[in-house]
Short mmCIF file of C-alpha atoms in Angstrom, two decimals:
data_model
loop_
_atom_site.label_atom_id
_atom_site.label_comp_id
_atom_site.label_asym_id
_atom_site.label_seq_id
_atom_site.Cartn_x
_atom_site.Cartn_y
_atom_site.Cartn_z
CA UNK A 1 16.19 12.27 5.25
CA UNK A 2 16.43 9.97 2.27
CA UNK A 3 14.38 9.26 -0.80
CA UNK A 4 13.38 5.61 -0.57
CA UNK A 5 11.66 5.12 -3.89
CA UNK A 6 9.29 6.27 -6.61
CA UNK A 7 6.30 4.81 -8.44
CA UNK A 8 5.14 5.74 -11.94
CA UNK A 9 1.41 5.24 -12.48
CA UNK A 10 -1.18 5.89 -15.19
CA UNK A 11 -3.02 9.10 -14.33
CA UNK A 12 -6.64 8.23 -13.46
CA UNK A 13 -9.46 10.55 -12.55
CA UNK A 14 -12.54 9.38 -10.69
CA UNK A 15 -13.97 8.92 -7.24
CA UNK A 16 -14.06 6.37 -4.45
CA UNK A 17 -17.65 5.38 -3.62
CA UNK A 18 -18.69 5.62 0.03
CA UNK A 19 -19.27 1.85 0.29
CA UNK A 20 -15.57 1.33 -0.47
CA UNK A 21 -14.00 4.31 1.35
CA UNK A 22 -15.68 3.34 4.63
CA UNK A 23 -14.35 -0.21 4.33
CA UNK A 24 -10.88 1.02 3.33
CA UNK A 25 -10.77 3.05 6.54
CA UNK A 26 -11.73 0.07 8.70
CA UNK A 27 -9.34 -2.36 6.98
CA UNK A 28 -6.56 0.26 7.03
CA UNK A 29 -6.92 0.65 10.78
CA UNK A 30 -6.94 -3.13 11.38
CA UNK A 31 -3.83 -3.67 9.23
CA UNK A 32 -2.01 -0.76 10.89
CA UNK A 33 -2.86 -1.98 14.39
CA UNK A 34 -1.71 -5.49 13.52
CA UNK A 35 1.65 -4.22 12.26
CA UNK A 36 2.11 -2.01 15.32
CA UNK A 37 1.26 -4.89 17.67
CA UNK A 38 3.81 -7.15 15.98
CA UNK A 39 6.60 -4.74 15.01
CA UNK A 40 5.89 -1.21 16.32
CA UNK A 41 5.16 2.13 14.64
CA UNK A 42 8.65 2.38 13.12
CA UNK A 43 7.81 -0.61 10.93
CA UNK A 44 4.61 1.05 9.71
CA UNK A 45 6.70 4.03 8.61
CA UNK A 46 9.29 1.82 6.93
CA UNK A 47 6.63 -0.06 4.98
CA UNK A 48 4.85 3.10 3.89
CA UNK A 49 8.19 4.32 2.51
CA UNK A 50 8.36 1.27 0.20
CA UNK A 51 6.52 2.02 -3.09
CA UNK A 52 5.93 -1.68 -3.79
CA UNK A 53 4.39 -2.38 -0.37
CA UNK A 54 2.26 0.76 -0.61
CA UNK A 55 0.90 -0.29 -4.01
CA UNK A 56 0.17 -3.76 -2.61
CA UNK A 57 -1.70 -2.20 0.31
CA UNK A 58 -3.84 -0.17 -2.08
CA UNK A 59 -4.60 -3.26 -4.16
CA UNK A 60 -5.63 -5.34 -1.14
CA UNK A 61 -7.95 -2.49 -0.14
CA UNK A 62 -9.91 -2.79 -3.40
CA UNK A 63 -8.48 0.19 -5.29
CA UNK A 64 -7.64 0.06 -9.00
CA UNK A 65 -4.52 -2.08 -9.00
CA UNK A 66 -2.31 0.17 -11.14
CA UNK A 67 -3.71 3.70 -11.07
CA UNK A 68 -2.54 6.95 -9.51
CA UNK A 69 -5.76 7.09 -7.45
CA UNK A 70 -4.31 4.62 -4.95
CA UNK A 71 -2.11 7.34 -3.43
CA UNK A 72 -4.73 9.89 -2.40
CA UNK A 73 -7.40 7.30 -1.59
CA UNK A 74 -5.21 5.10 0.62
CA UNK A 75 -3.67 8.05 2.44
CA UNK A 76 -7.11 9.60 2.93
CA UNK A 77 -8.43 6.34 4.37
CA UNK A 78 -5.41 5.90 6.64
CA UNK A 79 -5.61 9.48 7.90
CA UNK A 80 -9.31 9.07 8.71
CA UNK A 81 -8.58 5.75 10.45
CA UNK A 82 -5.40 6.55 12.37
CA UNK A 83 -5.66 10.17 13.50
CA UNK A 84 -8.66 9.68 15.84
CA UNK A 85 -6.51 7.05 17.60
CA UNK A 86 -3.22 8.92 17.16
CA UNK A 87 -2.42 9.28 20.84
CA UNK A 88 -3.20 5.61 21.53
CA UNK A 89 -1.31 4.30 18.49
CA UNK A 90 1.56 6.79 18.66
CA UNK A 91 1.15 7.50 14.94
CA UNK A 92 -0.09 10.57 13.06
CA UNK A 93 -0.78 11.54 9.44
CA UNK A 94 -0.65 15.12 8.17
CA UNK A 95 -1.41 16.78 4.85
CA UNK A 96 -3.27 15.39 1.88
CA UNK A 97 -4.31 16.37 -1.62
CA UNK A 98 -4.44 19.93 -2.95
CA UNK A 99 -5.34 22.49 -0.29
CA UNK A 100 -5.02 19.85 2.45
CA UNK A 101 -1.29 19.63 1.74
CA UNK A 102 -0.95 23.28 2.78
CA UNK A 103 -2.29 22.37 6.23
CA UNK A 104 0.74 20.15 6.89
CA UNK A 105 2.88 22.74 8.78
CA UNK A 106 0.03 23.68 11.15
CA UNK A 107 -0.80 20.02 11.75
CA UNK A 108 2.84 19.18 12.47
CA UNK A 109 3.19 22.05 14.91
CA UNK A 110 0.04 20.91 16.71
CA UNK A 111 1.33 17.33 16.99
CA UNK A 112 4.71 18.62 18.15
CA UNK A 113 2.99 20.54 20.91
CA UNK A 114 1.25 17.36 22.06
CA UNK A 115 4.30 15.10 21.85
CA UNK A 116 7.16 17.42 22.75
CA UNK A 117 8.85 16.99 19.37
CA UNK A 118 10.64 19.86 17.62
CA UNK A 119 7.91 21.22 15.36
CA UNK A 120 10.19 23.55 13.44
CA UNK A 121 12.39 20.66 12.34
CA UNK A 122 9.33 18.63 11.34
CA UNK A 123 8.00 21.49 9.22
CA UNK A 124 11.44 22.03 7.70
CA UNK A 125 11.71 18.37 6.66
CA UNK A 126 8.21 18.48 5.19
CA UNK A 127 9.01 21.54 3.11
CA UNK A 128 12.41 20.26 2.00
CA UNK A 129 11.09 16.92 0.82
CA UNK A 130 8.52 18.76 -1.30
CA UNK A 131 11.13 21.18 -2.62
CA UNK A 132 13.51 18.41 -3.64
CA UNK A 133 10.84 16.43 -5.51
CA UNK A 134 9.18 19.45 -7.07
CA UNK A 135 12.21 21.61 -7.82
CA UNK A 136 15.57 19.89 -7.37
CA UNK A 137 14.42 16.88 -9.38
CA UNK A 138 13.53 18.31 -12.76
CA UNK A 139 11.42 15.45 -14.07
CA UNK A 140 8.37 17.39 -15.25
CA UNK A 141 5.98 16.22 -12.50
CA UNK A 142 4.13 18.90 -10.53
CA UNK A 143 3.29 17.91 -6.95
CA UNK A 144 -0.37 17.98 -5.98
CA UNK A 145 -0.45 15.78 -2.87
CA UNK A 146 1.82 15.66 0.18
CA UNK A 147 1.45 13.47 3.27
CA UNK A 148 3.80 13.53 6.26
CA UNK A 149 3.44 10.49 8.55
CA UNK A 150 5.26 10.41 11.89
CA UNK A 151 5.34 8.56 15.18
CA UNK A 152 5.65 9.99 18.67
CA UNK A 153 9.41 9.30 18.67
CA UNK A 154 9.89 11.65 15.71
CA UNK A 155 10.55 9.10 12.97
CA UNK A 156 8.69 9.92 9.78
CA UNK A 157 7.82 9.06 6.20
CA UNK A 158 6.73 11.37 3.40
CA UNK A 159 4.50 10.23 0.53
CA UNK A 160 3.81 12.76 -2.18
CA UNK A 161 2.66 12.61 -5.77
CA UNK A 162 3.02 14.75 -8.86
CA UNK A 163 1.29 14.68 -12.22
CA UNK A 164 2.41 15.22 -15.77
CA UNK A 165 -0.53 15.96 -18.02
CA UNK A 166 1.36 15.76 -21.29
CA UNK A 167 2.09 12.06 -20.73
CA UNK A 168 -1.02 11.19 -18.71
CA UNK A 169 1.06 9.80 -15.86
CA UNK A 170 1.65 10.44 -12.17
CA UNK A 171 4.76 9.85 -10.09
CA UNK A 172 4.70 9.02 -6.40
CA UNK A 173 7.72 9.84 -4.23
CA UNK A 174 8.54 8.07 -0.95
CA UNK A 175 10.86 9.43 1.75
CA UNK A 176 11.96 8.01 5.09
CA UNK A 177 13.93 9.51 7.98
CA UNK A 178 17.15 7.75 8.95
CA UNK A 179 16.87 7.75 12.74
CA UNK A 180 15.61 9.76 15.70
CA UNK A 181 19.12 10.77 16.74
CA UNK A 182 19.96 12.33 13.40
CA UNK A 183 16.56 13.91 13.14
CA UNK A 184 16.76 15.65 16.53
CA UNK A 185 20.26 16.98 16.00
CA UNK A 186 19.53 18.39 12.55
CA UNK A 187 17.29 17.34 9.68
CA UNK A 188 18.67 15.23 6.84
CA UNK A 189 18.06 17.37 3.79
CA UNK A 190 19.69 15.28 1.10
CA UNK A 191 18.60 12.58 -1.27
CA UNK A 192 20.31 9.24 -1.69
CA UNK A 193 19.54 5.85 -3.11
CA UNK A 194 18.71 2.92 -0.88
CA UNK A 195 21.93 1.07 -1.61
CA UNK A 196 24.26 3.77 -2.96
CA UNK A 197 24.81 7.47 -3.46
CA UNK A 198 26.20 10.24 -1.29
CA UNK A 199 24.08 11.70 1.49
CA UNK A 200 23.67 15.47 1.24
CA UNK A 201 23.04 17.53 4.37
CA UNK A 202 22.42 21.14 3.53
CA UNK A 203 22.55 22.28 7.16
CA UNK A 204 25.81 20.52 7.93
CA UNK A 205 28.91 22.66 8.68
CA UNK A 206 30.36 21.44 5.42
CA UNK A 207 27.21 22.34 3.51
CA UNK A 208 28.80 23.94 0.49
CA UNK A 209 29.67 20.72 -1.41
CA UNK A 210 26.19 19.37 -0.72
CA UNK A 211 24.61 22.57 -2.01
CA UNK A 212 26.66 22.32 -5.18
CA UNK A 213 25.56 18.70 -5.55
CA UNK A 214 21.94 19.77 -5.21
CA UNK A 215 22.43 22.33 -7.96
CA UNK A 216 24.05 19.68 -10.12
CA UNK A 217 20.98 17.48 -9.68
CA UNK A 218 18.90 20.02 -11.61
CA UNK A 219 21.18 19.55 -14.61
CA UNK A 220 21.09 15.76 -14.53
CA UNK A 221 18.69 13.76 -16.67
CA UNK A 222 15.87 12.40 -14.46
CA UNK A 223 16.47 8.83 -15.58
CA UNK A 224 19.96 8.85 -14.14
CA UNK A 225 18.80 10.17 -10.79
CA UNK A 226 15.82 7.86 -10.40
CA UNK A 227 17.77 4.66 -11.15
CA UNK A 228 19.48 5.12 -7.78
CA UNK A 229 16.31 4.58 -5.77
CA UNK A 230 13.67 1.87 -5.70
CA UNK A 231 11.31 2.43 -8.60
CA UNK A 232 7.92 0.94 -9.42
CA UNK A 233 6.47 1.42 -12.90
CA UNK A 234 2.88 0.31 -13.37
CA UNK A 235 1.60 -0.55 -16.88
CA UNK A 236 -0.86 1.62 -18.76
CA UNK A 237 -3.32 -1.17 -19.60
CA UNK A 238 -6.42 -1.25 -17.40
CA UNK A 239 -7.18 -4.96 -17.55
CA UNK A 240 -4.97 -7.31 -15.53
CA UNK A 241 -2.77 -9.74 -17.44
CA UNK A 242 -0.85 -12.84 -16.40
CA UNK A 243 2.44 -10.97 -16.84
CA UNK A 244 1.40 -8.52 -14.11
CA UNK A 245 1.26 -11.27 -11.45
CA UNK A 246 3.68 -13.81 -10.01
CA UNK A 247 1.62 -16.88 -10.92
CA UNK A 248 3.61 -19.18 -8.65
CA UNK A 249 2.82 -17.06 -5.59
CA UNK A 250 -0.80 -16.57 -6.56
CA UNK A 251 -1.33 -20.22 -7.55
CA UNK A 252 0.21 -21.58 -4.34
CA UNK A 253 -2.03 -19.37 -2.22
CA UNK A 254 -5.17 -20.36 -4.15
CA UNK A 255 -4.27 -24.05 -4.02
CA UNK A 256 -3.78 -23.87 -0.26
CA UNK A 257 -6.90 -21.88 0.62
CA UNK A 258 -9.36 -23.42 -1.83
CA UNK A 259 -8.26 -26.90 -2.82
CA UNK A 260 -5.93 -28.49 -0.32
CA UNK A 261 -6.64 -27.19 3.17
CA UNK A 262 -4.57 -29.18 5.72
CA UNK A 263 -6.53 -31.42 8.08
CA UNK A 264 -5.54 -29.21 11.01
CA UNK A 265 -6.34 -26.01 9.13
CA UNK A 266 -9.33 -25.06 11.27
CA UNK A 267 -7.43 -25.71 14.47
CA UNK A 268 -4.52 -23.69 13.19
CA UNK A 269 -6.56 -20.68 12.15
CA UNK A 270 -9.10 -20.81 14.98
CA UNK A 271 -11.51 -19.48 12.41
CA UNK A 272 -13.92 -22.38 12.10
CA UNK A 273 -16.68 -22.02 9.57
CA UNK A 274 -14.93 -19.45 7.37
CA UNK A 275 -15.12 -20.33 3.68
CA UNK A 276 -12.23 -20.68 1.22
CA UNK A 277 -12.98 -17.38 -0.53
CA UNK A 278 -12.49 -15.43 2.70
CA UNK A 279 -9.35 -17.42 3.42
CA UNK A 280 -8.05 -16.26 0.04
CA UNK A 281 -8.53 -12.62 1.04
CA UNK A 282 -7.17 -13.15 4.53
CA UNK A 283 -4.05 -14.88 3.18
CA UNK A 284 -3.22 -11.82 1.07
CA UNK A 285 -4.00 -9.42 3.92
CA UNK A 286 -1.76 -11.55 6.15
CA UNK A 287 1.07 -11.14 3.68
CA UNK A 288 0.64 -7.35 3.62
CA UNK A 289 1.01 -7.39 7.41
CA UNK A 290 3.76 -9.96 7.85
CA UNK A 291 5.44 -10.32 4.43
CA UNK A 292 9.07 -9.41 3.77
CA UNK A 293 9.98 -6.70 1.19
CA UNK A 294 10.75 -9.23 -1.53
CA UNK A 295 7.11 -10.39 -1.49
CA UNK A 296 5.74 -7.16 -2.98
CA UNK A 297 7.38 -7.10 -6.41
CA UNK A 298 4.00 -7.87 -8.05
CA UNK A 299 1.48 -5.56 -6.32
CA UNK A 300 -1.26 -6.60 -8.77
CA UNK A 301 -1.48 -9.99 -7.05
CA UNK A 302 -2.98 -8.37 -3.95
CA UNK A 303 -6.06 -7.26 -5.85
CA UNK A 304 -7.13 -10.92 -5.72
CA UNK A 305 -8.11 -10.23 -2.11
CA UNK A 306 -10.88 -7.72 -2.76
CA UNK A 307 -10.91 -6.97 -6.49
CA UNK A 308 -11.08 -3.40 -7.76
CA UNK A 309 -13.70 -0.66 -7.70
CA UNK A 310 -13.53 -0.41 -11.50
CA UNK A 311 -14.15 -4.15 -11.94
CA UNK A 312 -10.53 -5.09 -12.68
CA UNK A 313 -9.63 -7.83 -12.09
CA UNK A 314 -13.17 -8.36 -10.72
CA UNK A 315 -15.83 -6.48 -8.69
CA UNK A 316 -15.20 -5.82 -4.99
CA UNK A 317 -16.76 -8.72 -3.01
CA UNK A 318 -18.38 -6.68 -0.23
CA UNK A 319 -19.39 -9.67 1.91
CA UNK A 320 -15.86 -11.11 1.80
CA UNK A 321 -14.37 -7.66 2.50
CA UNK A 322 -16.58 -7.26 5.59
CA UNK A 323 -15.72 -10.72 6.88
CA UNK A 324 -12.00 -10.07 6.42
CA UNK A 325 -12.27 -6.82 8.38
CA UNK A 326 -14.26 -8.54 11.14
CA UNK A 327 -11.82 -11.42 11.54
CA UNK A 328 -8.73 -9.19 11.52
CA UNK A 329 -10.24 -6.53 13.80
CA UNK A 330 -11.32 -9.12 16.38
CA UNK A 331 -7.87 -10.73 16.29
CA UNK A 332 -6.20 -7.35 16.90
CA UNK A 333 -8.56 -6.40 19.73
CA UNK A 334 -8.14 -9.76 21.48
CA UNK A 335 -4.36 -9.47 21.17
CA UNK A 336 -4.56 -6.17 23.06
CA UNK A 337 -5.94 -7.97 26.11
CA UNK A 338 -3.45 -10.82 25.95
CA UNK A 339 -5.30 -13.29 23.74
CA UNK A 340 -3.13 -13.40 20.63
CA UNK A 341 -4.08 -16.86 19.33
CA UNK A 342 -6.11 -15.59 16.40
CA UNK A 343 -3.53 -13.01 15.42
CA UNK A 344 -0.79 -15.64 15.48
CA UNK A 345 -3.02 -17.91 13.39
CA UNK A 346 -3.39 -15.21 10.74
CA UNK A 347 0.40 -14.83 10.80
CA UNK A 348 0.77 -18.58 10.28
CA UNK A 349 -1.47 -18.41 7.22
CA UNK A 350 1.11 -16.36 5.31
CA UNK A 351 3.90 -18.67 6.49
CA UNK A 352 2.07 -21.80 5.31
CA UNK A 353 1.39 -20.18 1.95
CA UNK A 354 5.10 -19.38 1.49
CA UNK A 355 6.08 -22.94 2.43
CA UNK A 356 3.64 -24.42 -0.10
CA UNK A 357 5.05 -22.10 -2.74
CA UNK A 358 8.57 -23.58 -2.62
CA UNK A 359 7.73 -26.67 -4.70
CA UNK A 360 4.58 -25.39 -6.35
CA UNK A 361 4.31 -25.48 -10.16
CA UNK A 362 1.56 -23.15 -11.41
CA UNK A 363 -0.87 -24.54 -13.95
CA UNK A 364 -3.64 -21.97 -13.53
CA UNK A 365 -5.33 -20.55 -16.59
CA UNK A 366 -5.12 -16.89 -15.56
CA UNK A 367 -7.99 -15.71 -17.76
CA UNK A 368 -10.20 -18.55 -16.51
CA UNK A 369 -9.36 -17.62 -12.90
CA UNK A 370 -10.47 -14.03 -13.42
CA UNK A 371 -13.57 -15.19 -15.27
CA UNK A 372 -14.50 -17.44 -12.34
CA UNK A 373 -14.15 -14.56 -9.88
CA UNK A 374 -16.35 -12.37 -12.07
CA UNK A 375 -18.92 -15.12 -12.55
CA UNK A 376 -19.17 -15.73 -8.79
CA UNK A 377 -18.96 -12.07 -7.81
CA UNK A 378 -22.71 -11.63 -7.27
CA UNK A 379 -22.64 -14.39 -4.63
CA UNK A 380 -20.34 -12.25 -2.49
CA UNK A 381 -22.17 -8.93 -2.94
CA UNK A 382 -19.85 -7.77 -5.72
CA UNK A 383 -19.82 -4.03 -6.46
CA UNK A 384 -18.09 -1.62 -8.82
CA UNK A 385 -18.45 2.10 -9.41
CA UNK A 386 -20.86 1.11 -12.18
CA UNK A 387 -23.24 -0.85 -9.94
CA UNK A 388 -23.88 -4.26 -8.39
CA UNK A 389 -22.64 -7.49 -9.93
CA UNK A 390 -25.39 -9.62 -11.49
CA UNK A 391 -25.60 -13.37 -12.11
CA UNK A 392 -24.39 -14.27 -15.57
CA UNK A 393 -27.17 -16.05 -17.41
CA UNK A 394 -26.14 -19.07 -19.45
CA UNK A 395 -26.70 -18.54 -23.13
CA UNK A 396 -29.08 -21.03 -24.73
CA UNK A 397 -28.47 -22.07 -28.33
CA UNK A 398 -31.37 -21.88 -30.71
CA UNK A 399 -31.97 -23.58 -34.03
CA UNK A 400 -33.92 -20.55 -35.31
#
């Protein structure tokens, strides 16, 4: 197995309200089914192993764009969405936060019994990935959540998170198996960077050098080790700032969906009657499904689909969220019976947005953009954990 990246996040405590968690589950299922239909389950696992894509997924789902809560909330929503359809999708999620993480071995053995996979190897890989991140990497973060995601072919991804109370931060670790062949023969029990670094296999015949390398890791400074894998560091400030977003990408998408829709836009999307605000959300969801890895370097941008439960950058527009889920779910279901026009149209939306972006020069006032979303939030059923969005009354000047 290999470590594919880490993410450092401000440590946030709180809860996900039921009105959001239920929608996260439905949108998570629709996005997962769309990726599987287009690319297969192996691509779902690859994307989940990318810390930037995972953060973007959490943002598009309406979670706080930069906080540690994305990890447990997104994985909880995906587990609730995917596991009831595990046999049909060929994808399963085990583990979770706290005590749920201890259920991982039993869950893996149960799935192995259903699929014919080697359950002992699955359990071994699960335990080793936790051991490496919690023990071999001495970075001060104590694991408190562990999810093991696998497909029926035996490919897998591990997402786990640790906290460090003295600094008020959390660190998320992403792992991804190399291939089914290597996994079946013997588990990969080393850690390497995406582009460099030696692979260690502690169960190889020549295991001694690898074991010594593992011991050496405990004496290395964490910064040196973590520079060899993909790393995402989210800022500590709660409000969203222009520097957190690629304004060219965001501006091009907004210009396309709200100001300059092509004359054949309705024909292309086959989504007649849908307003520009829903197109904005759908364009970002489309990118999460079909975008290439380089498109996720600014995860904060994806919160412009459905806001954030804490009100940053703006309240969650429930009506828009529901319409996005409905459009995407219908497209996925129709594709299953051979009618893929709508799904291809949603794919085209992300392509058009990227094409517009090439020559686009952003001139958006970022603060004004956020203010507009907040001002209009009540029109779309905006909600936060603090309550419903209300119309902003214009202040009237008085001479007295």
